[in-house]
Tab-separated table of C-alpha atoms in Angstrom:
chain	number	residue	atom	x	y	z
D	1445	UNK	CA	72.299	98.845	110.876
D	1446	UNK	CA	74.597	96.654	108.615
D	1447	UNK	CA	76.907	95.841	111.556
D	1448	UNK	CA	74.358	95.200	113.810
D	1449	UNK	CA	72.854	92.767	111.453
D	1450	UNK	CA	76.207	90.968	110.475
D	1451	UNK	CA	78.462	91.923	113.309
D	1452	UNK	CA	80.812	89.309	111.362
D	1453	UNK	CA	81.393	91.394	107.954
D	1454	UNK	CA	84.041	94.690	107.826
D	1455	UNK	CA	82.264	97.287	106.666
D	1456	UNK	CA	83.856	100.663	105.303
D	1457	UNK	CA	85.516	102.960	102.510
D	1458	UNK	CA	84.881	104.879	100.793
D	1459	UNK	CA	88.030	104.015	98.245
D	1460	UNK	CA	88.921	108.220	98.096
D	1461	UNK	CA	90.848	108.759	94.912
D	1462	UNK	CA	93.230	111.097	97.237
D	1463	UNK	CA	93.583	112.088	100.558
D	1464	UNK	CA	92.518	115.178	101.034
D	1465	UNK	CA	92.862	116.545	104.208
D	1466	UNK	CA	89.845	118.870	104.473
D	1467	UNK	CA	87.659	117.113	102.874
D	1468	UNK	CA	88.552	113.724	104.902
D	1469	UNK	CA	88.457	116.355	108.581
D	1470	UNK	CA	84.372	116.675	107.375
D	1471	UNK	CA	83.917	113.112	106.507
D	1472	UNK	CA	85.166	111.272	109.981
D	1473	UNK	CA	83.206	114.405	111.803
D	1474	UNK	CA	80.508	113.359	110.315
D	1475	UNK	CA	81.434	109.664	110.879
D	1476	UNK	CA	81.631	110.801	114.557
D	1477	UNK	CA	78.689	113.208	114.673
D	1478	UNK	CA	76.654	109.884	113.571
D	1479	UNK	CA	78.389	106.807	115.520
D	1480	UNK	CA	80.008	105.375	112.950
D	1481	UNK	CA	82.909	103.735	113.477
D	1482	UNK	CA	84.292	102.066	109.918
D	1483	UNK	CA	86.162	98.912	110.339
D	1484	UNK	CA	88.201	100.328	107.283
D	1485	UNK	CA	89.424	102.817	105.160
D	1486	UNK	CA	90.420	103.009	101.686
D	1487	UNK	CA	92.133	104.751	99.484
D	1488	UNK	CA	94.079	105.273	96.023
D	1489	UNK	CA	97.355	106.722	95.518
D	1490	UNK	CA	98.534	106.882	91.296
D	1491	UNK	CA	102.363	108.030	91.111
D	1492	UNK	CA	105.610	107.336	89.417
D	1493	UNK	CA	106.968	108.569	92.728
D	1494	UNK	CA	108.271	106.597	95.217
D	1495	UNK	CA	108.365	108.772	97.561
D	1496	UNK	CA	105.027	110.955	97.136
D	1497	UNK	CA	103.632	107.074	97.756
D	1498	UNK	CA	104.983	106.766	101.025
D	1499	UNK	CA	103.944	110.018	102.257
D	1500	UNK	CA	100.426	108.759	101.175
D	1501	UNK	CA	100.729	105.229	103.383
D	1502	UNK	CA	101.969	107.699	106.815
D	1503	UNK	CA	99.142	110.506	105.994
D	1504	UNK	CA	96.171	108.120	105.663
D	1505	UNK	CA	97.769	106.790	109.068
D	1506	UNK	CA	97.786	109.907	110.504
D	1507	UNK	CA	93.957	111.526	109.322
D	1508	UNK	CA	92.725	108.077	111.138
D	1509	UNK	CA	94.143	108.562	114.127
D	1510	UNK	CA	93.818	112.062	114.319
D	1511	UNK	CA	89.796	111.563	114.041
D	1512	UNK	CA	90.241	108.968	116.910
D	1513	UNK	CA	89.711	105.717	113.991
D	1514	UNK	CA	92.943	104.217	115.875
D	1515	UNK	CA	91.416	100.532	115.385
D	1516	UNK	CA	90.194	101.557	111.490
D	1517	UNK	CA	92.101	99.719	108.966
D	1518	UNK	CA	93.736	101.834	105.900
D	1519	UNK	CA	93.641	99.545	102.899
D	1520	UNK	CA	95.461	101.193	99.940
D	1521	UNK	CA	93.013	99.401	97.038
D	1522	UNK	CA	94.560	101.455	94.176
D	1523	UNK	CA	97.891	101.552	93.178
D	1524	UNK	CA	100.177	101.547	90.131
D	1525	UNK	CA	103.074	104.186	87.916
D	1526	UNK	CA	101.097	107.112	86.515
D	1527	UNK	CA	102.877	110.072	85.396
D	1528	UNK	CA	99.713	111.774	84.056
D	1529	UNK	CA	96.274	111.253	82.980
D	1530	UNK	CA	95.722	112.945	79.970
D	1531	UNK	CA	98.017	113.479	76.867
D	1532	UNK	CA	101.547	111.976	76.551
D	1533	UNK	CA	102.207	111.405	80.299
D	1534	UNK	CA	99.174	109.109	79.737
D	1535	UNK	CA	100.238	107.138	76.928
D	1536	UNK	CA	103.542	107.197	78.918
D	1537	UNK	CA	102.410	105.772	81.817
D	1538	UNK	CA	100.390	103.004	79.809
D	1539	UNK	CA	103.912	102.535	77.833
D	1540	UNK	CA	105.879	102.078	81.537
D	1541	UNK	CA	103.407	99.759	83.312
D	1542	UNK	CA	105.092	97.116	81.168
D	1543	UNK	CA	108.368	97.616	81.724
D	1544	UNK	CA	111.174	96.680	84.059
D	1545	UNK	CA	111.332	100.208	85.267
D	1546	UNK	CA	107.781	99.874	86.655
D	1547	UNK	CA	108.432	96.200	87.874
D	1548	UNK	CA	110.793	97.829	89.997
D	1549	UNK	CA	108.552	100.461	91.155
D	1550	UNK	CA	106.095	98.040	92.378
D	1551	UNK	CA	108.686	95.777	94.239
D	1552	UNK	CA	109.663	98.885	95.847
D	1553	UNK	CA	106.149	99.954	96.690
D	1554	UNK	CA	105.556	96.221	98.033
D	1555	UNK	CA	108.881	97.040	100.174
D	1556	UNK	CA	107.311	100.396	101.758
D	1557	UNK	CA	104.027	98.997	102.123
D	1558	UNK	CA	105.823	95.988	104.587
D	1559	UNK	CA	107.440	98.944	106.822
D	1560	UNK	CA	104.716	101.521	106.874
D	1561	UNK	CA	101.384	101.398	109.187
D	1562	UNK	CA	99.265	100.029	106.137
D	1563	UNK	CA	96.815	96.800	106.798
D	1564	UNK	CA	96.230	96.048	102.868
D	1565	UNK	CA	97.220	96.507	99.643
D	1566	UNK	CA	95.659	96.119	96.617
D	1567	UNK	CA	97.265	96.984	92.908
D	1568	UNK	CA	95.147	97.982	90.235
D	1569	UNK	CA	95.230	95.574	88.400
D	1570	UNK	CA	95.920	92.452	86.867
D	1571	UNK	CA	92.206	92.258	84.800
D	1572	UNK	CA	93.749	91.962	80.799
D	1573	UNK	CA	93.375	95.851	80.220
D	1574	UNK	CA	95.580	99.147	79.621
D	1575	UNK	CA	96.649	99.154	83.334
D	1576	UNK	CA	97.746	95.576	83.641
D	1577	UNK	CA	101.451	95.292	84.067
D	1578	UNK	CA	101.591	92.063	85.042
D	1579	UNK	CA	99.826	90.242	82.228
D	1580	UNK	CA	99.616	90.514	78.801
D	1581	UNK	CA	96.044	91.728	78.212
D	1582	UNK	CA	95.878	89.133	74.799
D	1583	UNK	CA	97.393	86.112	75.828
D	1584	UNK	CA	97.906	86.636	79.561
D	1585	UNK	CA	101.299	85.603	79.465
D	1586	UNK	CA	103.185	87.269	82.617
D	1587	UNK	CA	104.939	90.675	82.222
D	1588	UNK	CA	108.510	91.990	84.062
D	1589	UNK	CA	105.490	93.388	86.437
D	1590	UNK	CA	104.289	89.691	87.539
D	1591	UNK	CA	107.735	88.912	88.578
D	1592	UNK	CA	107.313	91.204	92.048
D	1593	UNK	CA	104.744	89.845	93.282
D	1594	UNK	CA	105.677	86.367	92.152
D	1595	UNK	CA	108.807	87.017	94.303
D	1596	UNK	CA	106.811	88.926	97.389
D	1597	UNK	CA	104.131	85.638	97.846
D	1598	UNK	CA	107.221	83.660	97.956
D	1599	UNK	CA	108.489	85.876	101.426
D	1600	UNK	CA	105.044	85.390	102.274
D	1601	UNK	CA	104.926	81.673	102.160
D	1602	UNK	CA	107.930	81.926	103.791
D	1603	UNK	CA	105.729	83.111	106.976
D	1604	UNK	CA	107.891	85.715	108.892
D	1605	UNK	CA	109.600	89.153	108.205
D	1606	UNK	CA	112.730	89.569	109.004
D	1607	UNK	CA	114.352	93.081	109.495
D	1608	UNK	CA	116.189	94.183	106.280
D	1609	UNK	CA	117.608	97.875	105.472
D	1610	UNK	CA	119.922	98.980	102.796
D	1611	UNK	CA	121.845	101.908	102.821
D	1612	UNK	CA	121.226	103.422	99.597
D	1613	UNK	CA	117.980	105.494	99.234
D	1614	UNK	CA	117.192	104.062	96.020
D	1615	UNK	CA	117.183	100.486	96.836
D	1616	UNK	CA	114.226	98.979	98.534
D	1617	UNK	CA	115.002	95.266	100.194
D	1618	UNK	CA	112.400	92.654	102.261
D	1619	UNK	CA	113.589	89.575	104.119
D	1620	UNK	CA	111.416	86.646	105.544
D	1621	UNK	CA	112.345	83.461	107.094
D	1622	UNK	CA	110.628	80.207	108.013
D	1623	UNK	CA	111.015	76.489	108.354
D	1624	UNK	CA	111.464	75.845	104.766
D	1625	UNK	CA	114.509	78.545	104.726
D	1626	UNK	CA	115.037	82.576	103.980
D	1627	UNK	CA	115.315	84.981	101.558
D	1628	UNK	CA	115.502	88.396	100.900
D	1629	UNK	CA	113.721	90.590	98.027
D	1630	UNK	CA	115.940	93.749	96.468
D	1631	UNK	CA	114.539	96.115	93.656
């Protein structure tokens, strides 16, 4: 009814905290079963794993187009380093988001992102609270976790990717060029 109404707005979800296959196989069946073809899909994805986060950006991929969503955007609107949510890895993860270990986590996560079949990403977040690794949460004063994405809109204003690879399976690297020059992005 909402598209029909405002064939100009994007209407979907339903920001799953995982990706769970079986439950995800009853919810596009039921998307089917009803006509309802989302414009997008969204999704969270907590890790201090690299690569457990690029599994996530192929699978959500894959569930679309395996319920025949081909055209549905995946938007990954959750991100950020958690070991754990309760206990120690909690406070652990709270103590990391503001460090340069997890600055270089997200520029590497910003690096996947660029090369995987993702349409959006959104960290979470940069409001001043416990999860904010890019600005203080008292004076706002940018983190070491401001500094990748400071870096990552500047090969965006750039306006074009450029292929970049790197041999080593721990460093992650992004390249864009444009009239006003090139650069290149290494965490």
């Amino acid at each position: 009814h909402l598209k029909s109404c405002f064939p100009h707005l994007k209407i979907g979800g339903p920001a799953c905290a995982g990706l769970k296959k079986e439950w995800l196989d009853g919810f596009f069946s039921k998307l089917n079963e009803n006509g309802i073809v989302p414009d997008f899909f969204s999704w969270h994805v907590y890790s201090p794993n690299l690569e457990k986060v690029q599994g996530r950006l192929r699978l959500a991929r894959e569930l679309l187009d395996e319920a025949g969503l081909t055209a549905c955007e995946s938007i990954l609107n959750e991100w950020n380093y958690v070991k754990g949510w309760l206990g120690e890895e909690y406070g652990e993860s709270m103590r990391t988001q503001r460090t340069l270990k997890a600055a270089a986590f997200y520029g590497a996560v910003l690096c996947e992102a660029q090369r995987s079949p993702l349409d959006h990403l959104m960290y979470y977040d940069a409001r001043p609270s416990n999860w904010n690794g890019m600005f203080s949460p008292i004076c706002l004063d940018p983190l070491k976790g401001y500094y990748p994405f400071l870096a990552w809109s500047e090969l965006y204003a750039l306006g074009g990717c450029v292929q970049s690879t790197s041999d080593d399976p721990t460093v992650y690297c992004a390249a864009a060029k444009g009239e006003d020059g090139a650069a290149v992005y290494v965490t």
